[in-house]
Amino acid sequence: MSEETFDLIVIGAGPGGYVAAIRAAQLGMKVAVVEKRDSLGGVCLNEGCIPSKALLDSSELFALARDKFSGHGIVIDPPQLDLAKMLARKDDVVKKLTDGIAFLFKKNKVAWVKGAARLAGKEGEKHRIEIRGAGNEVNQELKASKILLATGSAAVEIPSVPFDGETVVSAREALSFDRVPEHLVVIGAGYIGLELGSVWSRLGAQVTVVEMLAKPLPNTDGQVADALVRSLKKQGMKFLLETKVTGLEKKDGKAVVPVESGGTTERIECDRVLVAVGRKPLIDGLGLEEAGVKLDQSGRISVNENFETGVPGIHAIGDLIPGPMLAHKAMEEGVVFAERLHGEGSAVEYDFLPGICYTWPEAASVGKTEEQLKGEGIPYKAGKFTFMANGRAKCMDETEGFVKILAHAETGRMLGMHILGARASDLIAEGVTAMTYGGTAQDVAMTFHAHPTLAEAVKEAALDVDKRAIHS
Ligand code: NAI
């Protein structure tokens, strides 16, 4: 059995783990990454962020061709869907990006060890890791003084609606349906539910979203969430809010989902059910308990500012530790973890962590929502600008939505930025930068924004904080 010693062993090659490994290698450490999948990139690249965005982009083009081209004076026959080709393109995007990480590992001399890792005690000052291969036999042991746990998360199952991989599925399978469902019931109006619901709705499925809360996207600014639901309804999606799923019946490859709202029960017939009610840390088989690594009450691993667990030398980042389960959070934690290990004073700016729902229009947020500011009694002023009054949005025929900026009533410091609209995912970056550097709404209002661009709506919203907007 081979046995090798490293400075750092990273368990899990998702966005947190692979980024931490590359940064640590850049800083001169000898690094190994243990990954049980055949490709690098974790859930994000293989079955999450990337394939879902590839399908969102493809399905958006399909919907544009079908619904919007004629408005631009482009006359085509109704577009035909070649789903197999769309899925193959998505797989190709995934392959290129996961291969790209393998290239980066080679370039940075990060060793990629294939297999499932388990903490296996200590040998002197070093932690031992056992690696199991496909046959579940331990075929390798590695040692390092520092271990980084970055194994990510898995979809939560509803006990009364268990996954079967065919009719009742998680996001993984919903990225590869071999035909457009006739009726897709989505349980959970979070990021996954709205994004994948949008994909299949655009491609022709009837989509019903069942959400137990009164609003989708909990923690999103209320105006943004309300406007997004209105827009998705216009696109044909049906929403059953404040509604509970009470079970599931299956018959001949079809499903009946009984739902209950305000004492009334309804039975929804469908051919696929996507359960998207959150994710949970993936810790089974890591040997955490034997190693003495403690979990908090919500089942996440408790860490200090160096991302170190209660066990010296064992660290954790990403979906395993508290906070939103977002790839860019894990990536930033990976970088900061490696730099702090190297003695630098880097820190993650959690207050300015953006959240984006890649529907169309997109919903993007950073900082506090208006509801939070009210709840915390922070005095604020709001500026808002609608894309209807933005020249570029008119040219694009993408006039839905708005930019909203919340600034401190006395200092003008930006406290939140919330966008619903075309390319909100890119536009939010300006708010993240401004807020990270303590910028005021006036700082944003004073800077050039090229004309005509969607970004001008950000400038106008910043001007509107002091009621100085020009175009509204
Ligand atoms: P989520 O936490 O975003 O949303 C889950 C939704 O399901 C919530 O609205 C919740 O109220 C609802 N829900 C929970 N139990 C329910 C039940 N029994 N019946 C009906 N509704 C119920 O979780 P989601 O969408 O599964 O995403 C998982 C994680 O992945 C999230 O933490 C998210 O941050 C991340 N993600 C992020 C994306 C992005 O940044 N664009 C895209 C996809 C996932």
XYZ file of C-alpha atoms and ligand atoms in Angstrom:
516
model
C 0.000 0.000 0.000
C 1.411 3.366 -0.993
C 1.859 5.978 1.711
C 2.873 9.551 1.128
C 3.232 12.691 3.234
C 1.921 16.138 2.308
C 1.716 19.559 3.955
C -2.019 19.689 3.257
C -4.581 17.099 2.255
C -7.875 18.459 0.949
C -10.854 16.087 1.002
C -13.273 17.020 -1.777
C -12.546 18.775 -5.074
C -15.565 21.087 -5.260
C -15.250 24.875 -5.577
C -14.040 25.150 -1.964
C -11.569 22.286 -2.045
C -10.011 22.779 -5.469
C -9.554 26.518 -4.966
C -7.992 25.983 -1.501
C -5.636 23.391 -2.979
C -4.488 25.645 -5.820
C -3.970 28.647 -3.528
C -2.054 26.528 -0.980
C 0.158 25.147 -3.767
C 0.774 28.689 -5.053
C 1.967 29.536 -1.546
C 4.525 26.721 -1.646
C 2.712 23.869 0.117
C 2.824 20.250 -1.019
C -0.862 19.488 -1.555
C -3.001 16.423 -2.313
C -6.720 16.473 -3.082
C -8.738 13.308 -2.493
C -11.870 13.075 -4.647
C -14.162 10.093 -5.141
C -15.772 11.282 -8.377
C -14.092 10.580 -11.706
C -13.904 14.293 -12.432
C -12.967 17.384 -10.448
C -15.223 20.320 -9.557
C -17.692 18.689 -7.164
C -21.446 19.211 -7.322
C -21.055 22.743 -8.687
C -19.285 21.803 -11.888
C -20.619 18.291 -12.390
C -24.260 18.487 -11.371
C -25.055 21.935 -10.055
C -24.137 25.500 -10.934
C -22.504 24.861 -14.294
C -24.839 22.342 -15.981
C -27.875 24.243 -14.681
C -26.565 27.506 -16.109
C -25.761 25.780 -19.425
C -29.389 24.599 -19.586
C -30.709 27.971 -18.416
C -28.765 29.699 -21.199
C -29.881 27.181 -23.850
C -33.516 27.203 -22.769
C -33.483 30.996 -22.639
C -32.292 31.125 -26.248
C -35.055 28.709 -27.183
C -37.671 30.849 -25.426
C -36.265 34.009 -27.017
C -36.439 32.453 -30.473
C -39.999 31.324 -29.829
C -41.377 34.349 -28.005
C -39.231 37.374 -28.796
C -37.556 37.109 -32.193
C -40.629 38.258 -34.085
C -40.663 41.474 -32.023
C -37.141 42.172 -33.280
C -38.275 41.635 -36.887
C -36.687 38.200 -37.163
C -39.096 35.811 -38.782
C -38.406 32.117 -38.321
C -40.419 28.957 -38.360
C -41.328 27.999 -34.817
C -38.023 26.724 -33.382
C -37.726 22.989 -32.823
C -36.179 21.538 -29.708
C -33.383 18.996 -30.057
C -33.193 18.072 -26.382
C -30.508 15.420 -26.836
C -28.236 18.002 -28.436
C -28.995 20.577 -25.746
C -28.076 18.033 -23.052
C -24.940 16.976 -24.936
C -23.827 20.607 -25.154
C -24.358 20.969 -21.403
C -22.251 17.842 -20.796
C -19.552 19.241 -23.069
C -19.432 22.516 -21.108
C -19.081 20.486 -17.893
C -16.327 18.318 -19.382
C -14.302 21.285 -20.586
C -14.497 23.004 -17.200
C -13.734 19.905 -15.109
C -10.800 19.090 -17.429
C -9.708 22.687 -16.893
C -9.357 22.043 -13.162
C -7.302 18.913 -13.845
C -5.026 21.131 -15.969
C -4.767 23.689 -13.147
C -3.863 20.906 -10.695
C -1.032 19.789 -12.994
C 0.151 23.351 -13.491
C 0.240 23.954 -9.726
C 1.589 20.467 -8.903
C -1.450 19.511 -6.833
C -1.718 15.703 -6.550
C -5.171 14.312 -7.385
C -5.838 11.105 -5.427
C -8.920 9.189 -6.563
C -11.030 7.547 -3.878
C -13.060 8.178 -0.751
C -11.114 9.547 2.220
C -11.616 8.878 5.917
C -9.824 10.387 8.895
C -7.805 7.534 10.427
C -6.139 8.920 13.543
C -2.737 10.468 14.116
C 0.864 9.402 13.730
C 2.984 11.774 15.766
C 2.075 15.299 14.659
C 0.527 14.125 11.404
C -3.076 13.195 10.621
C -3.558 9.918 8.757
C -6.097 9.547 5.963
C -7.298 6.228 4.548
C -8.378 6.123 0.921
C -10.895 3.595 -0.327
C -11.193 2.749 -4.005
C -14.128 1.494 -6.045
C -14.136 -1.903 -4.260
C -14.420 -0.133 -0.886
C -11.008 -1.518 0.134
C -8.455 0.749 1.727
C -5.784 0.974 -0.956
C -3.794 3.999 0.078
C -2.812 6.003 3.139
C -1.731 9.613 3.192
C -0.349 11.779 5.988
C -0.334 15.524 6.515
C -0.110 17.969 9.377
C -3.116 19.860 7.971
C -6.375 18.411 6.662
C -9.099 20.436 4.959
C -12.598 18.929 4.856
C -14.462 20.262 1.818
C -16.932 17.523 0.945
C -19.895 19.812 0.302
C -23.533 18.884 0.577
C -26.304 16.640 -0.739
C -29.986 17.207 -1.465
C -32.348 16.886 1.495
C -35.016 14.221 1.087
C -38.624 14.592 2.256
C -39.333 11.276 4.070
C -42.870 11.022 2.650
C -41.645 11.797 -0.892
C -38.503 9.646 -1.208
C -36.208 10.016 -4.214
C -36.419 7.188 -6.747
C -34.121 8.717 -9.384
C -36.844 8.520 -12.018
C -40.205 10.027 -11.052
C -39.128 11.738 -7.826
C -35.760 13.347 -8.353
C -33.203 15.812 -7.054
C -31.534 18.499 -9.151
C -28.975 15.978 -10.429
C -31.524 13.974 -12.423
C -33.571 17.065 -13.337
C -30.542 18.269 -15.329
C -30.782 15.260 -17.604
C -34.453 14.381 -18.212
C -34.469 12.555 -21.539
C -37.736 14.203 -22.559
C -39.552 17.365 -21.548
C -41.930 16.442 -18.696
C -45.622 16.986 -19.394
C -46.162 18.218 -15.866
C -43.294 18.827 -13.469
C -44.140 19.442 -9.823
C -41.338 21.290 -8.044
C -41.324 21.098 -4.247
C -39.504 24.142 -2.839
C -39.341 27.620 -4.375
C -35.661 28.171 -3.587
C -32.796 28.639 -6.001
C -32.931 25.145 -7.473
C -36.717 25.000 -7.745
C -37.029 28.317 -9.578
C -34.014 27.785 -11.849
C -34.786 24.223 -12.947
C -38.516 24.944 -12.968
C -37.716 27.750 -15.413
C -35.627 25.504 -17.650
C -38.381 22.918 -18.130
C -41.142 25.516 -18.306
C -39.320 27.306 -21.141
C -38.901 24.005 -22.959
C -42.645 23.356 -22.814
C -43.435 21.574 -19.540
C -46.320 22.582 -17.322
C -44.599 23.487 -14.054
C -46.236 23.757 -10.617
C -44.092 25.020 -7.752
C -45.234 24.066 -4.241
C -43.725 26.170 -1.460
C -44.536 25.964 2.236
C -43.686 29.622 2.962
C -45.633 32.669 1.761
C -42.795 33.808 -0.529
C -40.174 32.114 -2.670
C -36.445 32.663 -2.117
C -36.462 33.202 1.622
C -34.048 36.009 2.610
C -34.580 37.840 -0.681
C -35.880 41.423 -0.695
C -39.691 41.230 -0.680
C -40.190 43.506 -3.711
C -37.746 41.442 -5.755
C -39.333 38.129 -4.734
C -42.874 39.395 -5.476
C -41.912 40.794 -8.877
C -40.057 37.606 -9.775
C -43.084 35.444 -8.964
C -45.284 37.740 -11.089
C -42.864 37.383 -13.976
C -42.530 33.604 -13.683
C -46.334 33.306 -13.526
C -46.574 35.350 -16.746
C -44.141 32.868 -18.268
C -46.584 30.083 -17.383
C -45.310 28.687 -14.093
C -47.914 28.008 -11.414
C -47.189 28.755 -7.750
C -48.893 27.161 -4.747
C -47.560 29.180 -1.824
C -48.141 28.402 1.857
C -48.818 24.885 0.701
C -47.564 21.604 2.139
C -46.935 18.351 0.335
C -48.479 15.604 2.431
C -47.267 12.495 0.619
C -46.942 10.848 -2.775
C -48.659 8.141 -4.726
C -47.103 6.524 -7.795
C -48.847 4.711 -10.599
C -47.576 3.627 -14.035
C -44.608 5.994 -13.953
C -46.850 8.905 -12.985
C -47.235 10.540 -9.610
C -50.036 12.075 -7.620
C -48.903 14.686 -5.118
C -51.453 15.525 -2.434
C -50.966 19.094 -1.206
C -52.654 20.929 1.619
C -53.227 24.638 2.065
C -55.444 26.376 4.622
C -57.245 23.137 5.448
C -58.001 22.310 1.792
C -56.374 19.307 0.132
C -55.714 19.062 -3.606
C -54.204 16.183 -5.598
C -51.829 17.136 -8.377
C -51.124 14.622 -11.116
C -47.753 14.855 -12.794
C -45.071 12.789 -14.471
C -42.030 14.133 -12.588
C -41.462 15.567 -9.113
C -38.367 17.646 -8.386
C -37.674 17.899 -4.661
C -35.592 21.021 -3.986
C -36.067 21.775 -0.303
C -32.473 22.476 0.656
C -29.192 20.639 1.090
C -27.351 19.052 4.028
C -23.621 18.695 4.745
C -22.045 15.543 3.317
C -20.165 14.053 6.267
C -21.030 10.350 6.226
C -18.008 8.084 6.228
C -15.485 10.831 6.991
C -14.800 9.493 10.489
C -15.606 12.822 12.126
C -16.927 11.397 15.374
C -13.896 9.145 15.956
C -11.622 12.086 15.173
C -13.456 14.289 17.676
C -14.753 16.837 15.123
C -17.917 18.447 16.543
C -21.076 19.536 14.752
C -23.293 22.460 15.766
C -27.046 22.171 16.377
C -27.830 22.527 12.666
C -25.465 19.706 11.749
C -22.686 21.909 10.369
C -19.050 21.681 11.489
C -18.062 24.383 13.970
C -14.840 26.220 13.022
C -12.838 29.228 14.237
C -11.574 32.164 12.131
C -8.855 29.907 10.662
C -11.558 27.427 9.619
C -10.085 25.042 12.179
C -12.408 22.572 13.913
C -12.003 21.768 17.608
C -9.337 19.232 16.537
C -6.014 21.001 15.849
C -4.930 20.561 12.227
C -8.376 19.569 10.931
C -10.144 22.376 9.083
C -13.438 22.688 7.178
C -14.979 25.109 4.668
C -17.926 25.549 2.301
C -21.273 23.813 2.737
C -19.888 21.855 5.711
C -19.722 24.977 7.904
C -22.391 27.583 8.760
C -23.619 30.104 6.184
C -25.337 30.023 2.788
C -24.434 27.025 0.648
C -22.980 28.980 -2.252
C -20.043 28.073 -4.489
C -18.512 31.550 -4.326
C -18.629 31.470 -0.507
C -16.766 28.147 -0.521
C -14.213 29.480 -3.050
C -13.493 32.576 -0.985
C -13.189 30.465 2.159
C -10.746 28.193 0.299
C -8.486 31.110 -0.570
C -8.670 32.674 2.875
C -8.069 29.299 4.569
C -4.865 28.751 2.547
C -3.626 32.285 3.097
C -4.229 32.177 6.847
C -2.426 28.822 6.991
C 0.467 30.654 5.355
C 0.360 33.309 8.067
C -1.502 36.009 6.178
C -4.346 38.004 7.734
C -6.946 37.430 4.976
C -10.640 37.384 5.890
C -13.937 36.528 4.214
C -16.292 39.523 3.917
C -19.451 37.595 4.740
C -21.563 40.764 4.957
C -21.113 41.327 1.232
C -21.840 37.835 -0.056
C -24.065 38.146 -3.127
C -26.916 35.743 -3.831
C -28.266 35.208 -7.336
C -31.196 33.313 -8.773
C -30.484 32.735 -12.472
C -34.069 32.839 -13.663
C -35.116 35.301 -16.356
C -35.290 38.030 -15.216
C -32.466 37.260 -12.813
C -32.715 38.172 -9.132
C -29.514 39.327 -7.428
C -28.916 40.679 -3.949
C -26.151 41.836 -1.682
C -26.316 43.210 1.850
C -29.431 43.869 3.892
C -32.963 43.693 2.570
C -35.464 46.439 3.334
C -37.260 44.018 5.683
C -34.032 43.383 7.614
C -33.252 47.102 7.932
C -36.756 47.760 9.256
C -36.494 44.815 11.666
C -33.120 46.000 12.965
C -34.301 49.598 13.271
C -31.510 50.927 11.015
C -32.466 54.296 9.452
C -32.202 54.040 5.671
C -33.191 55.712 2.436
C -34.037 53.812 -0.730
C -33.348 54.600 -4.366
C -35.037 52.675 -7.162
C -34.794 52.727 -10.938
C -36.797 50.633 -13.353
C -35.284 49.035 -16.458
C -38.326 50.364 -18.352
C -36.559 53.741 -18.352
C -33.144 52.357 -19.319
C -32.187 52.857 -22.964
C -30.191 49.668 -23.366
C -32.932 47.564 -21.770
C -35.378 49.037 -24.302
C -33.008 48.127 -27.181
C -32.757 44.592 -25.818
C -36.519 44.390 -25.187
C -35.678 43.379 -21.603
C -37.456 46.070 -19.610
C -38.715 43.975 -16.696
C -37.411 44.697 -13.243
C -35.521 47.335 -11.326
C -32.445 48.189 -9.306
C -32.954 49.106 -5.657
C -30.239 50.603 -3.485
C -30.574 50.959 0.269
C -28.282 53.452 1.976
C -27.852 54.583 5.575
C -30.093 57.620 6.170
C -27.329 59.651 7.836
C -24.039 58.478 6.302
C -25.260 57.471 2.842
C -23.228 54.262 3.159
C -24.662 51.498 0.985
C -26.345 48.805 3.058
C -27.981 46.736 0.348
C -28.475 46.410 -3.388
C -31.250 44.300 -4.921
C -31.802 43.800 -8.620
C -34.410 42.059 -10.689
C -33.658 42.176 -14.364
C -31.608 41.078 -17.327
C -28.004 40.308 -16.329
C -28.645 41.168 -12.673
C -26.024 38.495 -11.933
C -23.334 40.665 -13.526
C -24.700 44.028 -12.408
C -24.646 43.072 -8.713
C -20.816 43.009 -8.815
C -20.763 46.806 -8.715
C -22.746 46.806 -5.462
C -20.480 44.119 -3.964
C -17.366 46.170 -4.772
C -18.817 49.469 -3.582
C -20.104 47.972 -0.333
C -16.938 45.996 0.397
C -14.949 49.234 0.260
C -17.472 51.099 2.425
C -18.854 53.084 -0.516
C -21.839 55.398 -0.346
C -24.673 55.621 -2.850
C -23.147 58.949 -3.854
C -19.830 57.244 -4.688
C -21.667 55.020 -7.163
C -23.731 57.944 -8.475
C -20.573 59.996 -9.129
C -18.797 57.399 -11.269
C -19.014 57.033 -15.049
C -21.396 54.371 -16.308
C -21.045 53.921 -20.066
C -24.062 54.801 -22.156
C -26.104 52.910 -23.198
C -25.708 50.068 -20.710
C -27.865 48.235 -18.210
C -25.366 49.436 -15.572
C -26.789 52.945 -15.939
C -29.802 51.680 -13.990
C -27.436 51.152 -11.041
C -26.185 54.723 -11.291
C -29.734 56.068 -11.546
C -30.847 54.031 -8.498
C -27.874 55.468 -6.594
C -28.910 58.979 -7.684
C -32.490 58.223 -6.656
C -31.330 57.591 -3.077
C -31.136 61.402 -2.850
C -33.993 61.859 -5.346
C -31.624 63.102 -8.064
C -32.317 60.483 -10.763
C -32.323 62.049 -14.214
C -34.427 59.586 -16.202
C -37.340 58.984 -13.837
P -33.255 26.584 -0.793
O -32.890 26.551 0.635
O -32.754 27.658 -1.683
O -34.855 26.587 -0.946
C -35.649 25.559 -0.429
C -37.094 26.003 -0.439
O -37.887 24.888 -0.141
C -37.395 27.072 0.592
O -38.136 28.111 -0.014
C -38.205 26.330 1.642
O -39.133 27.144 2.290
C -38.896 25.291 0.785
N -39.319 24.068 1.477
C -38.645 23.373 2.425
N -39.330 22.268 2.784
C -40.466 22.252 2.040
C -41.577 21.364 1.943
N -41.635 20.238 2.673
N -42.570 21.684 1.081
C -42.510 22.820 0.318
N -41.493 23.688 0.386
C -40.471 23.409 1.222
O -32.831 25.133 -1.321
P -32.535 24.586 -2.780
O -33.258 25.365 -3.826
O -32.774 23.130 -2.681
O -31.011 24.866 -2.949
C -30.085 24.193 -2.097
C -28.849 25.011 -1.884
O -28.155 25.142 -3.087
C -29.192 26.386 -1.397
O -28.540 26.569 -0.182
C -28.670 27.321 -2.414
O -27.907 28.326 -1.794
C -27.770 26.470 -3.300
N -27.994 26.829 -4.694
C -27.652 28.066 -5.121
C -27.875 28.439 -6.418
C -27.504 29.807 -6.863
O -26.707 30.454 -6.182
N -28.050 30.303 -7.943
C -28.481 27.530 -7.392
C -28.827 26.275 -6.826
C -28.576 25.952 -5.536
